[in-house]
Amino acid sequence: MSWGFERGKSYRRVDIHKDFGGNGRSGIVTTHKGVVILFGREGVSSYGYANRLRPDGIYEFFGEGQVGPMTMDKGNVAIRDHVHNGNALLAFRILKNGLVQYIGEMFYEQHRTIKAKDKLGDRRDAFVFELRSADAVEAAIDDDDEVYAADPIDVLRQRALAAGQASPSKDKAPRSVIERSRDVRNYILARAKGHCECCGESAPFARPNGTPYLEAHHTHRLSDGGPDLISHVIALHPVCHRRVHHAADGKDFNEALKARMREIEPNL
Ligand SMILES: [Zn+2]
Ligand SMILES: [Zn+2]
């Protein structure tokens, strides 16, 4: 579940392609390992728009398509629908000499359409994706006291299922990544009914609001924050959760959890 990248560290792009496959020139690389990888240049841009990390923590990533209006397909749709497709989004900054620097795991928040020059100098519609860092989402959810919504479990489930979609039905306003993350977490904890979904142990203590304390673990992700498919998230008591992240057999244990999830959510 870890892809072996450390934030701020530099890697040779060819080595990443050796591991994950994909085109060495493309800015948006869809791999078969449940990961979409973004390679972006910052600061300099001969045409179009430069990627940047905004002061509010949003990473702006310019879409794909060099000539004519951008279209929501290929790499662009891979970004928009990464949660729905069960893919993690990893962002890298392009440095010199074939090196890239790992920025971190991201979540699609929304995109906007702007006018920007294409490769031929013509003004066209272009997408700017607004991505939120997984760390920011995780921190917001950790500080969140609104654990367990009081709604019935099937309502929580519907909301959590919708959270996996970047673009919900047209009559509803899009929900932020943090709201969608909360929807997933609330359902997972309600589904667990106070017991670890791995070993069956009771939650070790209650939260200040009286609800049982369990942790939501993402079996296909590097981080435990963010919206996800509910078939990828399991409620664990703290020992099982520590085991998957810190034990010598953590990787195998995570594989066992994935198998367990197929029993918990057999219809997904
Ligand atoms: Zn357990
Ligand atoms: Zn975890």
Short mmCIF file of N, CA and C and ligand atoms in Angstrom, two decimals, residues 1 216-218 224 241 244-245, ligand 2:
data_model
loop_
_atom_site.label_atom_id
_atom_site.label_comp_id
_atom_site.label_asym_id
_atom_site.label_seq_id
_atom_site.Cartn_x
_atom_site.Cartn_y
_atom_site.Cartn_z
N MET A 1 0.81 -1.20 0.00
CA MET A 1 0.00 0.00 0.00
C MET A 1 0.85 1.26 0.00
N ALA A 216 -10.58 4.21 10.81
CA ALA A 216 -10.88 3.82 9.42
C ALA A 216 -9.56 3.65 8.67
N HIS A 217 -9.30 2.44 8.18
CA HIS A 217 -8.07 2.17 7.43
C HIS A 217 -8.39 1.95 5.95
N HIS A 218 -7.63 2.63 5.08
CA HIS A 218 -7.81 2.51 3.63
C HIS A 218 -6.85 1.44 3.12
N ASP A 224 -4.62 7.48 5.23
CA ASP A 224 -5.95 7.07 5.68
C ASP A 224 -6.98 8.18 5.58
N HIS A 241 -4.87 -1.80 13.60
CA HIS A 241 -4.45 -0.71 12.73
C HIS A 241 -2.94 -0.48 12.79
N VAL A 244 -1.05 -3.17 10.72
CA VAL A 244 -0.95 -3.05 9.27
C VAL A 244 0.09 -2.01 8.86
N HIS A 245 0.22 -0.93 9.67
CA HIS A 245 1.18 0.11 9.28
C HIS A 245 2.59 -0.12 9.81
ZN ZN B 2 -4.39 2.78 8.03
#
